[in-house]
Tab-separated table of C-alpha atoms and ligand atoms in Angstrom:
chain	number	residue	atom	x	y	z
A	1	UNK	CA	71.524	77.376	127.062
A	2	UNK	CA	70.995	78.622	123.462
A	3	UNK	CA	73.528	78.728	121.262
A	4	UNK	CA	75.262	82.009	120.103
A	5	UNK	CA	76.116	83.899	117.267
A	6	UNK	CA	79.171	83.804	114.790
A	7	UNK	CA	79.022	87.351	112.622
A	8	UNK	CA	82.211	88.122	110.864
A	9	UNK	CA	83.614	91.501	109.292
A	10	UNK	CA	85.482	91.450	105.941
A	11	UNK	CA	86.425	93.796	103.303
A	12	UNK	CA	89.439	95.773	102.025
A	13	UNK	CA	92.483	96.820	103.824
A	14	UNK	CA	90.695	100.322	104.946
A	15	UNK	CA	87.303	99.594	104.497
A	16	UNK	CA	86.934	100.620	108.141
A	17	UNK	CA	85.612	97.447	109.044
A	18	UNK	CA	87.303	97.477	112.282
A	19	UNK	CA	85.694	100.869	113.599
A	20	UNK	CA	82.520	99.451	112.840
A	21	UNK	CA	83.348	95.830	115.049
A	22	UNK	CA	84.150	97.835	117.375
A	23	UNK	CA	80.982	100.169	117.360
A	24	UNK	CA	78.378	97.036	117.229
A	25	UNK	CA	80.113	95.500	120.206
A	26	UNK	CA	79.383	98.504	122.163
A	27	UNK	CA	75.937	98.309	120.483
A	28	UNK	CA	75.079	94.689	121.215
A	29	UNK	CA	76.645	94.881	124.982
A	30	UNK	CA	74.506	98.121	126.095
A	31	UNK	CA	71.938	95.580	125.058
A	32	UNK	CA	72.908	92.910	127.803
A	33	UNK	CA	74.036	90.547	124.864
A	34	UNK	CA	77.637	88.435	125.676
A	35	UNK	CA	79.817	89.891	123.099
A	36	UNK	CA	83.242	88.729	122.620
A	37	UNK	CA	85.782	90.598	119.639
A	38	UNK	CA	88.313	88.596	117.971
A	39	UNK	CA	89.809	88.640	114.551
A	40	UNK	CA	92.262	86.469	111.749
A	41	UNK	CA	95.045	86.222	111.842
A	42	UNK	CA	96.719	86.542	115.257
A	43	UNK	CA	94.168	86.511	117.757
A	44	UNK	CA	95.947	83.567	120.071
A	45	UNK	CA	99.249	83.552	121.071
A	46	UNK	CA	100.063	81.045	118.549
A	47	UNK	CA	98.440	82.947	115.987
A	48	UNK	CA	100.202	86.250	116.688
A	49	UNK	CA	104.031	84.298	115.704
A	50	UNK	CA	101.695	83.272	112.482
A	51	UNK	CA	100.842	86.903	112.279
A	52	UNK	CA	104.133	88.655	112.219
A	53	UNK	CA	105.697	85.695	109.761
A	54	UNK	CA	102.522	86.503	107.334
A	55	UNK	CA	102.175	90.349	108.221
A	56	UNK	CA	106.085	91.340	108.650
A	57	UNK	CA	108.452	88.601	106.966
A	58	UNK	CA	111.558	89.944	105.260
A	59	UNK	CA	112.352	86.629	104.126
A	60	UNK	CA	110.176	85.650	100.995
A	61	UNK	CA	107.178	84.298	102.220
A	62	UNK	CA	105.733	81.367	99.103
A	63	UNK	CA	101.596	81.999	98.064
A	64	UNK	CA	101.252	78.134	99.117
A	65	UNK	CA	103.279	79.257	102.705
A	66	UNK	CA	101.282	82.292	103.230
A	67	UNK	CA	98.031	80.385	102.538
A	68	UNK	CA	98.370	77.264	104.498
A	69	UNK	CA	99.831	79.583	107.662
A	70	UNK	CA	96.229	81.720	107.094
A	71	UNK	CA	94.892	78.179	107.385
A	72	UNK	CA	96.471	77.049	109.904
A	73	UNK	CA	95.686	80.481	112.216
A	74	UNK	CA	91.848	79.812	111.343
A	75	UNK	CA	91.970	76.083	112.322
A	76	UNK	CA	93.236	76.542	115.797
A	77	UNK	CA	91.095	79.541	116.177
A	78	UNK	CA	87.824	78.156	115.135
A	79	UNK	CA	88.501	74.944	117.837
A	80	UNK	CA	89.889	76.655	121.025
A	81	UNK	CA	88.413	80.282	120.655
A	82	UNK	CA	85.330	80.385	118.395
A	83	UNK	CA	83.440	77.231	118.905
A	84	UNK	CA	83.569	77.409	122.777
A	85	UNK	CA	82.534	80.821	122.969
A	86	UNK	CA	79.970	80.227	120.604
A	87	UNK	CA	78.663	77.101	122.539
A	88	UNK	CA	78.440	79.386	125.754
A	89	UNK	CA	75.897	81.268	124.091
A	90	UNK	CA	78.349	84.479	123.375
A	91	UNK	CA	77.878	86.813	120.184
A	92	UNK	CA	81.538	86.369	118.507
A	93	UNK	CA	82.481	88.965	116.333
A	94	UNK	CA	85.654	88.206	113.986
A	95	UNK	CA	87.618	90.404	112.253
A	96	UNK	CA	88.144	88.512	108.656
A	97	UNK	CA	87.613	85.117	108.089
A	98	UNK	CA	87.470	82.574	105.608
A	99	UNK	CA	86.146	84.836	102.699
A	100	UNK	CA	89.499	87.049	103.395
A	101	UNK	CA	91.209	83.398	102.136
A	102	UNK	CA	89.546	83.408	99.458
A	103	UNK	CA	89.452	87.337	98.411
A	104	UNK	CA	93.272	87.811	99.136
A	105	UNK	CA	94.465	83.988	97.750
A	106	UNK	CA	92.189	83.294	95.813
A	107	UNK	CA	90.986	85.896	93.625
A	108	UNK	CA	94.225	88.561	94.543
A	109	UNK	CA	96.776	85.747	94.557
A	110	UNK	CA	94.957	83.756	91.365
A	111	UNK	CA	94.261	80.584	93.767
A	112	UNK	CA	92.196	77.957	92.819
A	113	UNK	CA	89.170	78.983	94.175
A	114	UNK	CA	86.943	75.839	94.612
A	115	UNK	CA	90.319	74.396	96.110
A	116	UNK	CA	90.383	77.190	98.506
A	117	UNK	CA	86.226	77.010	99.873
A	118	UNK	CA	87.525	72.821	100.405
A	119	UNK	CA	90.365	73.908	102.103
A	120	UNK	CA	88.398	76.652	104.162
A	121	UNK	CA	85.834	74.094	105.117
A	122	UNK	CA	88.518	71.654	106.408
A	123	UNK	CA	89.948	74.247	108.998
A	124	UNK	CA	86.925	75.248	109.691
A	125	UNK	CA	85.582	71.318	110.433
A	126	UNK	CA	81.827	72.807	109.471
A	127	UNK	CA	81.126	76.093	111.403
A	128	UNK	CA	79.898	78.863	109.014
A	129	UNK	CA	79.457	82.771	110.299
A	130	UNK	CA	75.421	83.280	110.563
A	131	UNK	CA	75.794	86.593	108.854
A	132	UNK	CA	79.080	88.169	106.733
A	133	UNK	CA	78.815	91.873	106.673
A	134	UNK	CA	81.228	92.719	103.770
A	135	UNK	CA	82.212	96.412	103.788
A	136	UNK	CA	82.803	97.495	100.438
A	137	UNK	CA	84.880	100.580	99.270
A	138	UNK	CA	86.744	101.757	96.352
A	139	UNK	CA	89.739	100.635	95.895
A	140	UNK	CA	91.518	104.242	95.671
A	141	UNK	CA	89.572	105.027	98.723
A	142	UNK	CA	90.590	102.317	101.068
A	143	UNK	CA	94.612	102.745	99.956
A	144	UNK	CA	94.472	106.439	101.065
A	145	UNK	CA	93.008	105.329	104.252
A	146	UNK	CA	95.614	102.874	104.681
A	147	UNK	CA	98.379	105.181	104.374
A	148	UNK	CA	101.920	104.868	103.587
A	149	UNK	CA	102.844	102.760	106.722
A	150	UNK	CA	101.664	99.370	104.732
A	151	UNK	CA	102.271	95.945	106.302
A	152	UNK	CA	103.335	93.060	103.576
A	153	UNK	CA	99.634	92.127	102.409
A	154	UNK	CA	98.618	96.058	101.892
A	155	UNK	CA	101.812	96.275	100.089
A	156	UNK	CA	100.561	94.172	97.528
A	157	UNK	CA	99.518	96.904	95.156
A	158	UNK	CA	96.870	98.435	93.580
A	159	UNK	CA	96.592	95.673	90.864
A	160	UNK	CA	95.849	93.078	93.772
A	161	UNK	CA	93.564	94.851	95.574
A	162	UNK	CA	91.342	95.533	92.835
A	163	UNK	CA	90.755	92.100	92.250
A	164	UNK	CA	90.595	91.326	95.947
A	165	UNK	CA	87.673	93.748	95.971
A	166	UNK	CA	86.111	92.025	93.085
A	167	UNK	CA	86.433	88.571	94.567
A	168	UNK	CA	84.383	89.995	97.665
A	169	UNK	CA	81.611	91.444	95.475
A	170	UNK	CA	81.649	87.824	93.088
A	171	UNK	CA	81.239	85.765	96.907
A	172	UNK	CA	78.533	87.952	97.660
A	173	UNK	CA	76.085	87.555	95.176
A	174	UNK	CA	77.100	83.615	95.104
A	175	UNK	CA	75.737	83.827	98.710
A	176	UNK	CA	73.428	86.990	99.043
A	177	UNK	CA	71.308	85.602	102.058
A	178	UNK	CA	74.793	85.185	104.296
A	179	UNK	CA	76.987	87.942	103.064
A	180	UNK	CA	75.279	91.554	103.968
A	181	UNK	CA	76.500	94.005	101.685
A	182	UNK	CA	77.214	97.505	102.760
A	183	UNK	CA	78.377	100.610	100.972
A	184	UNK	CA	81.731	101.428	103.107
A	185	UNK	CA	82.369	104.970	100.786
A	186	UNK	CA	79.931	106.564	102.981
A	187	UNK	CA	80.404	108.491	105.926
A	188	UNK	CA	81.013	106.357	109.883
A	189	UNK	CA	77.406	107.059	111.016
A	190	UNK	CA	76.183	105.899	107.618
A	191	UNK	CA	77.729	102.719	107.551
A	192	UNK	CA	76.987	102.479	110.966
A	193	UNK	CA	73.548	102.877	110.456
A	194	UNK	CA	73.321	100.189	108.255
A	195	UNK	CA	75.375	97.701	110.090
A	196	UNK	CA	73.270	97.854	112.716
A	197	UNK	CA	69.948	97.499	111.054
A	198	UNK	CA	71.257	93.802	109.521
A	199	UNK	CA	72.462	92.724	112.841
A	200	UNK	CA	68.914	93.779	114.437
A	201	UNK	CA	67.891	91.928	112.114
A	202	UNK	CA	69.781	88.888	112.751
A	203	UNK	CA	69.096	88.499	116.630
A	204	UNK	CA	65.284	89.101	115.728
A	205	UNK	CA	65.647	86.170	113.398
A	206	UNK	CA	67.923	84.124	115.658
A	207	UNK	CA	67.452	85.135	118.862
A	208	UNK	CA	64.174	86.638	118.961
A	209	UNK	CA	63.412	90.152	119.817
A	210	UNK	CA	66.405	92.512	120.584
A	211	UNK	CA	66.783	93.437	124.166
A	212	UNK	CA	65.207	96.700	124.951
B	1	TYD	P1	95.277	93.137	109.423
B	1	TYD	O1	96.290	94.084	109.949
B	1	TYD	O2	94.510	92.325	110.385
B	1	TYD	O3	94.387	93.940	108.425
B	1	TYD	P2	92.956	94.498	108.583
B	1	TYD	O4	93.004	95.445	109.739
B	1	TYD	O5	92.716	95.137	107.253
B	1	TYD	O6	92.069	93.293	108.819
B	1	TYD	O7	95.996	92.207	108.372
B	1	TYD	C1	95.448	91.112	107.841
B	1	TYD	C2	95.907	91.029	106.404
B	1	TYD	O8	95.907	89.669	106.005
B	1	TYD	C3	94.979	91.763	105.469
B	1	TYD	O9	95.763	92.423	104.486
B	1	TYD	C4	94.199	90.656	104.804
B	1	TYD	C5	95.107	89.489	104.863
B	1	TYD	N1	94.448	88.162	104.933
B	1	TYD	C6	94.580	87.276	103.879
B	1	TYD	O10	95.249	87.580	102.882
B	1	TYD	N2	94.002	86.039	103.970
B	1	TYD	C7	93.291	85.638	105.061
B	1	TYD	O11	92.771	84.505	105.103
B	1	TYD	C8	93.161	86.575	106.160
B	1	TYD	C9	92.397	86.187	107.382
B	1	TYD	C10	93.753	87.826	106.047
């Protein structure tokens, strides 16, 4: 059986990245591709405790604490979730992963941020995404589409997000042939538009020619 696909999804708090998962599922399954949806953190059940501690603590939560429980969350995912499905041959699309880490702790938090790609590659024990499609917005943008109902990470202020969104732009020309980037400011056909044209892209490099 051939192997699947790993794609991942990152970008700001309201970049609409999530809309747009949802949309190329859809896309890729009217195809007759095997499409699973998952995301960091929270997708397991162990993950979803790690979730509300990082998402909803009232108790301080320490950068080291809130980094190694992100870690943690990816490590368990990647073995029991990603790597099987991906070894069935099914197209897994994740919602954030290890660029968020180093986006949020690295450059938001002022990580170390070779530390944090070593760490990253340790709970990930070697799998990289095929293709990162990083969905870039301003940073005034994305906060109004986030609302006032903020969880403890969008809290973090527009400071923190601006340098969050910088981080993403600095990984993305360090690695322009595996992060995809697309202008998220534009309207949800646009970006869809464009999503979909890298991931045709992608299964006619990987997999051949796209299903009819
Ligand atoms: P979530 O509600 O999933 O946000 P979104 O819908 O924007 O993906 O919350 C995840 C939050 O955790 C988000 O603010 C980004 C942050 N995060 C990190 O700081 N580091 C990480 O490694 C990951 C995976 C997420």
């Amino acid at each position: 059986m051939t192997k699947g696909l790993f794609i991942t999804f990152e970008g700001a708090d309201g970049s609409g990245k999530t809309t747009q998962l949802e949309k190329v599922k859809t896309f890729l399954e009217q195809k007759g591709y095997n499409v699973v949806t998952t995301r960091e953190p929270g997708a397991l059940e162990m993950g979803k405790k790690i979730r509300e501690i990082l998402l909803h603590s009232e108790e301080k939560v320490a950068d080291k604490c809130e980094l190694f429980l992100f870690l943690a969350d990816r490590a368990q995912h990647i073995e029991t979730f990603i790597k099987p499905a991906i070894n069935q041959g099914k197209i897994v699309l994740c919602d954030r992963h290890t660029d968020s880490t180093v986006a949020y702790q690295g450059y938001g938090r002022g990580g170390d941020i070779k530390l944090l790609k070593e760490l990253n590659k340790i709970a990930v024990a070697g799998l990289t995404p095929d293709l990162t499609l990083l969905f870039d917005v301003d940073t005034q943008t994305a906060q109004n589409r986030v609302g006032s109902e903020k969880d403890r990470m969008e809290s973090a202020g527009m400071q923190f997000h601006k340098k969050v969104r910088d981080g993403y732009l600095e990984l993305q020309r360090e690695e322009p042939k595996r992060i995809k980037l697309i202008n998220a400011n534009n309207s949800i056909e646009k970006v869809y538009e464009d999503t979909k044209d890298i991931i045709i892209k992608l299964i006619q490099e990987k997999l051949g020619d796209i299903n009819a």
